[in-house]
Amino acid sequence: MNGIRKLFNSAGLHEWYYPLMMACYALTLLSFRIFRPGVFSAVLLVLIWISLFTAGMMPKIKKDMDAADFVMGAWLLYSLFSGIWTVSFGIPFKVFLGEVFTTALPMGFYYAGKKGDKARFYRNFILAVLAIGLLGLVLYITAPKFYVDFLFEHEFISKATVKTMRVRMVSVIGSTLMGYLSVVSMLLSSVFLIRAKGKQGKAAFILSLFLAFMSNQRAAMVAAILVLIYLNCLLIFVYGLLGKKLFFAECGGIICLFVLMLVFAPGALLKVYYRLVSLPGAVTERSDQWVGAANNLGNMWLGNGLGANGHRAIGFSEHVIADGGIAKLCCEMGIIGTSIFIFLLVLVLGRGIRHFRECSAELGVILITLLISIGSDTLSFALSVPVLYYCIGVVSATETVPAFLKPGEESS
């Protein structure tokens, strides 16, 4: 009993969320029936909430709560109470409950981000993503039959063939999550890169960039390019860590890489090009389901309720939004809920802009998540939501904690 209490009071359980989840996903290669990531995630999130309370990481009402805390609390409560109208509109309670464990419970990472050890959480996150990415890369190259059968059985691929398996690098978490998490890993790697003046984080950043492109997800590839440009702007104009000579050398290296690919691997280059230029068409194709769901809201102000338009509602709802986290959120939360979420973002982004040097990476994670969520449902995955709210919590606490991102300084 004392050991369990000590674990919870340490408040470090949330720091191991991603390593533990990636380990569970990796073990599904042995048996998906024994190792159930969804069940494991639900149990782990409940334990993390308990640890946040027992370790005193939850803000006390009227004592140390700021505006962002109140709005975050309202957003969490609204999401939970929306289950009332989810069920009232004919959606089974189990649909709502499943969405609670992947969308609402991960919001607890907001409070972990406000008072937790950012460096340790980021380091564990990056290592977990790179580990699952490298596992996927090995399986992608070797293409063992058990892995191809595994992907087909769990509907990651449409045909149990090596050629189909190599369209995207799925690893064991899916190409959408692989791409998104790799881009976030790029941004969080920049924290260490900037703080250590380029002596740390470079390998993690480059490998994360590579994995983002290997996922062959259009949104992830575009986001990775934007992050690469963003980091260069930070290094040159904000932190002064990249001089003109290094900048031109980097540009030259990119041009050389492009030329080499054009000569020795034109097929791979064209594959990336065609994926990128097809992005606008993909958004247009998906907009039909967004419009259909918006035109058939049960209540415009309240929304349809959490989970009512997600993939769990297939068979119960006529208008399911499979691709488009922003559209899904708007339809499920209605005008009231969406306004609360927007207000939270306005508060946090405003604070982040005022303290840009201290939280440039976290701002990047928030904005990139919103960008990718236009066409992907990254706001409803138990692997993507926690890191988003963790970064929101970090930014919301920027005025009350020592700066983490000043070059040459160690975090206190």
CSV table of N, CA and C in Angstrom, one decimal, residues 99-154:
chain,number,residue,atom,x,y,z
A,99,GLU,N,-15.3,7.3,-26.2
A,99,GLU,CA,-14.8,8.6,-26.6
A,99,GLU,C,-14.2,9.3,-25.4
A,100,VAL,N,-14.8,9.1,-24.2
A,100,VAL,CA,-14.3,9.7,-23.0
A,100,VAL,C,-12.9,9.3,-22.7
A,101,PHE,N,-12.6,8.0,-23.0
A,101,PHE,CA,-11.3,7.5,-22.7
A,101,PHE,C,-10.2,8.0,-23.7
A,102,THR,N,-10.6,8.3,-24.9
A,102,THR,CA,-9.7,8.8,-25.9
A,102,THR,C,-9.6,10.3,-26.1
A,103,THR,N,-10.7,11.0,-25.7
A,103,THR,CA,-10.7,12.4,-25.9
A,103,THR,C,-10.8,13.2,-24.6
A,104,ALA,N,-11.6,12.8,-23.6
A,104,ALA,CA,-11.8,13.7,-22.4
A,104,ALA,C,-10.7,13.4,-21.4
A,105,LEU,N,-10.5,12.1,-21.0
A,105,LEU,CA,-9.6,11.8,-20.0
A,105,LEU,C,-8.1,12.3,-20.3
A,106,PRO,N,-7.7,12.2,-21.5
A,106,PRO,CA,-6.3,12.8,-21.8
A,106,PRO,C,-6.2,14.2,-21.5
A,107,MET,N,-7.3,15.0,-21.3
A,107,MET,CA,-7.2,16.4,-21.0
A,107,MET,C,-6.5,16.6,-19.7
A,108,GLY,N,-6.4,15.6,-18.9
A,108,GLY,CA,-5.7,15.7,-17.6
A,108,GLY,C,-4.2,16.1,-17.8
A,109,PHE,N,-3.7,15.8,-19.0
A,109,PHE,CA,-2.3,16.2,-19.2
A,109,PHE,C,-2.1,17.7,-19.2
A,110,TYR,N,-3.2,18.4,-19.3
A,110,TYR,CA,-3.1,19.9,-19.2
A,110,TYR,C,-2.5,20.3,-17.8
A,111,TYR,N,-3.0,19.6,-16.8
A,111,TYR,CA,-2.6,19.9,-15.4
A,111,TYR,C,-1.2,19.3,-15.2
A,112,ALA,N,-0.9,18.2,-15.8
A,112,ALA,CA,0.5,17.7,-15.8
A,112,ALA,C,1.5,18.7,-16.4
A,113,GLY,N,1.1,19.3,-17.5
A,113,GLY,CA,2.0,20.2,-18.2
A,113,GLY,C,2.2,21.5,-17.4
A,114,LYS,N,1.3,21.9,-16.5
A,114,LYS,CA,1.4,23.1,-15.8
A,114,LYS,C,2.5,23.0,-14.7
A,115,LYS,N,2.6,21.7,-14.1
A,115,LYS,CA,3.4,21.6,-12.9
A,115,LYS,C,4.5,20.5,-13.1
A,116,GLY,N,4.4,19.7,-14.2
A,116,GLY,CA,5.3,18.6,-14.3
A,116,GLY,C,6.7,18.9,-14.8
A,117,ASP,N,7.5,17.9,-14.9
A,117,ASP,CA,8.9,18.1,-15.4
A,117,ASP,C,8.9,18.0,-16.9
A,118,LYS,N,8.9,19.1,-17.6
A,118,LYS,CA,8.8,19.1,-19.0
A,118,LYS,C,9.9,18.4,-19.7
A,119,ALA,N,11.1,18.6,-19.3
A,119,ALA,CA,12.3,18.0,-19.9
A,119,ALA,C,12.1,16.5,-19.9
A,120,ARG,N,11.7,15.9,-18.8
A,120,ARG,CA,11.6,14.5,-18.7
A,120,ARG,C,10.5,13.9,-19.6
A,121,PHE,N,9.3,14.6,-19.5
A,121,PHE,CA,8.2,14.2,-20.4
A,121,PHE,C,8.6,14.2,-21.8
A,122,TYR,N,9.2,15.3,-22.3
A,122,TYR,CA,9.6,15.5,-23.7
A,122,TYR,C,10.6,14.4,-24.1
A,123,ARG,N,11.6,14.1,-23.2
A,123,ARG,CA,12.6,13.1,-23.5
A,123,ARG,C,11.9,11.8,-23.7
A,124,ASN,N,11.1,11.4,-22.8
A,124,ASN,CA,10.4,10.1,-22.8
A,124,ASN,C,9.5,10.0,-24.1
A,125,PHE,N,8.8,11.1,-24.4
A,125,PHE,CA,8.0,11.1,-25.6
A,125,PHE,C,8.8,10.9,-26.8
A,126,ILE,N,9.9,11.6,-27.0
A,126,ILE,CA,10.7,11.5,-28.2
A,126,ILE,C,11.3,10.1,-28.3
A,127,LEU,N,11.8,9.5,-27.2
A,127,LEU,CA,12.4,8.2,-27.2
A,127,LEU,C,11.3,7.2,-27.6
A,128,ALA,N,10.1,7.3,-27.1
A,128,ALA,CA,9.0,6.4,-27.4
A,128,ALA,C,8.7,6.4,-28.8
A,129,VAL,N,8.5,7.6,-29.4
A,129,VAL,CA,8.2,7.8,-30.8
A,129,VAL,C,9.3,7.2,-31.7
A,130,LEU,N,10.5,7.5,-31.4
A,130,LEU,CA,11.6,7.0,-32.2
A,130,LEU,C,11.7,5.5,-32.2
A,131,ALA,N,11.5,5.0,-31.0
A,131,ALA,CA,11.5,3.5,-30.8
A,131,ALA,C,10.5,2.8,-31.6
A,132,ILE,N,9.2,3.3,-31.6
A,132,ILE,CA,8.2,2.6,-32.3
A,132,ILE,C,8.4,2.9,-33.8
A,133,GLY,N,9.0,4.0,-34.2
A,133,GLY,CA,9.3,4.3,-35.6
A,133,GLY,C,10.3,3.4,-36.1
A,134,LEU,N,11.4,3.2,-35.3
A,134,LEU,CA,12.5,2.3,-35.8
A,134,LEU,C,12.0,0.9,-35.9
A,135,LEU,N,11.1,0.5,-35.0
A,135,LEU,CA,10.5,-0.9,-35.1
A,135,LEU,C,9.7,-1.0,-36.4
A,136,GLY,N,9.0,0.0,-36.7
A,136,GLY,CA,8.2,0.0,-37.9
A,136,GLY,C,9.1,0.0,-39.1
A,137,LEU,N,10.2,0.7,-39.1
A,137,LEU,CA,11.2,0.8,-40.2
A,137,LEU,C,11.8,-0.6,-40.4
A,138,VAL,N,12.2,-1.3,-39.4
A,138,VAL,CA,12.7,-2.6,-39.5
A,138,VAL,C,11.7,-3.6,-40.2
A,139,LEU,N,10.5,-3.5,-39.7
A,139,LEU,CA,9.4,-4.4,-40.2
A,139,LEU,C,9.1,-4.0,-41.7
A,140,TYR,N,9.2,-2.7,-41.9
A,140,TYR,CA,8.9,-2.2,-43.3
A,140,TYR,C,9.9,-2.7,-44.3
A,141,ILE,N,11.2,-2.8,-43.9
A,141,ILE,CA,12.3,-3.2,-44.8
A,141,ILE,C,12.3,-4.7,-44.9
A,142,THR,N,12.1,-5.4,-43.8
A,142,THR,CA,12.2,-6.9,-43.8
A,142,THR,C,10.9,-7.5,-44.3
A,143,ALA,N,9.8,-6.9,-44.0
A,143,ALA,CA,8.4,-7.4,-44.4
A,143,ALA,C,8.2,-8.8,-44.1
A,144,PRO,N,8.3,-9.3,-42.8
A,144,PRO,CA,8.0,-10.7,-42.5
A,144,PRO,C,6.5,-11.0,-42.7
A,145,LYS,N,6.2,-12.2,-43.0
A,145,LYS,CA,4.9,-12.6,-43.3
A,145,LYS,C,3.9,-12.3,-42.1
A,146,PHE,N,4.4,-12.6,-40.9
A,146,PHE,CA,3.5,-12.4,-39.8
A,146,PHE,C,3.1,-11.0,-39.6
A,147,TYR,N,4.0,-10.0,-40.0
A,147,TYR,CA,3.7,-8.6,-39.9
A,147,TYR,C,2.7,-8.2,-41.0
A,148,VAL,N,2.9,-8.7,-42.2
A,148,VAL,CA,1.9,-8.4,-43.2
A,148,VAL,C,0.5,-8.9,-42.9
A,149,ASP,N,0.5,-10.1,-42.3
A,149,ASP,CA,-0.8,-10.7,-41.9
A,149,ASP,C,-1.4,-9.9,-40.7
A,150,PHE,N,-0.5,-9.4,-39.8
A,150,PHE,CA,-1.0,-8.6,-38.7
A,150,PHE,C,-1.6,-7.3,-39.2
A,151,LEU,N,-1.0,-6.6,-40.1
A,151,LEU,CA,-1.6,-5.4,-40.7
A,151,LEU,C,-2.9,-5.6,-41.4
A,152,PHE,N,-3.0,-6.7,-42.1
A,152,PHE,CA,-4.2,-7.0,-42.8
A,152,PHE,C,-5.3,-7.4,-41.9
A,153,GLU,N,-5.0,-8.2,-40.9
A,153,GLU,CA,-6.0,-8.6,-39.9
A,153,GLU,C,-6.6,-7.4,-39.2
A,154,HIS,N,-5.8,-6.4,-38.9
A,154,HIS,CA,-6.3,-5.3,-38.1
A,154,HIS,C,-6.6,-4.1,-39.0
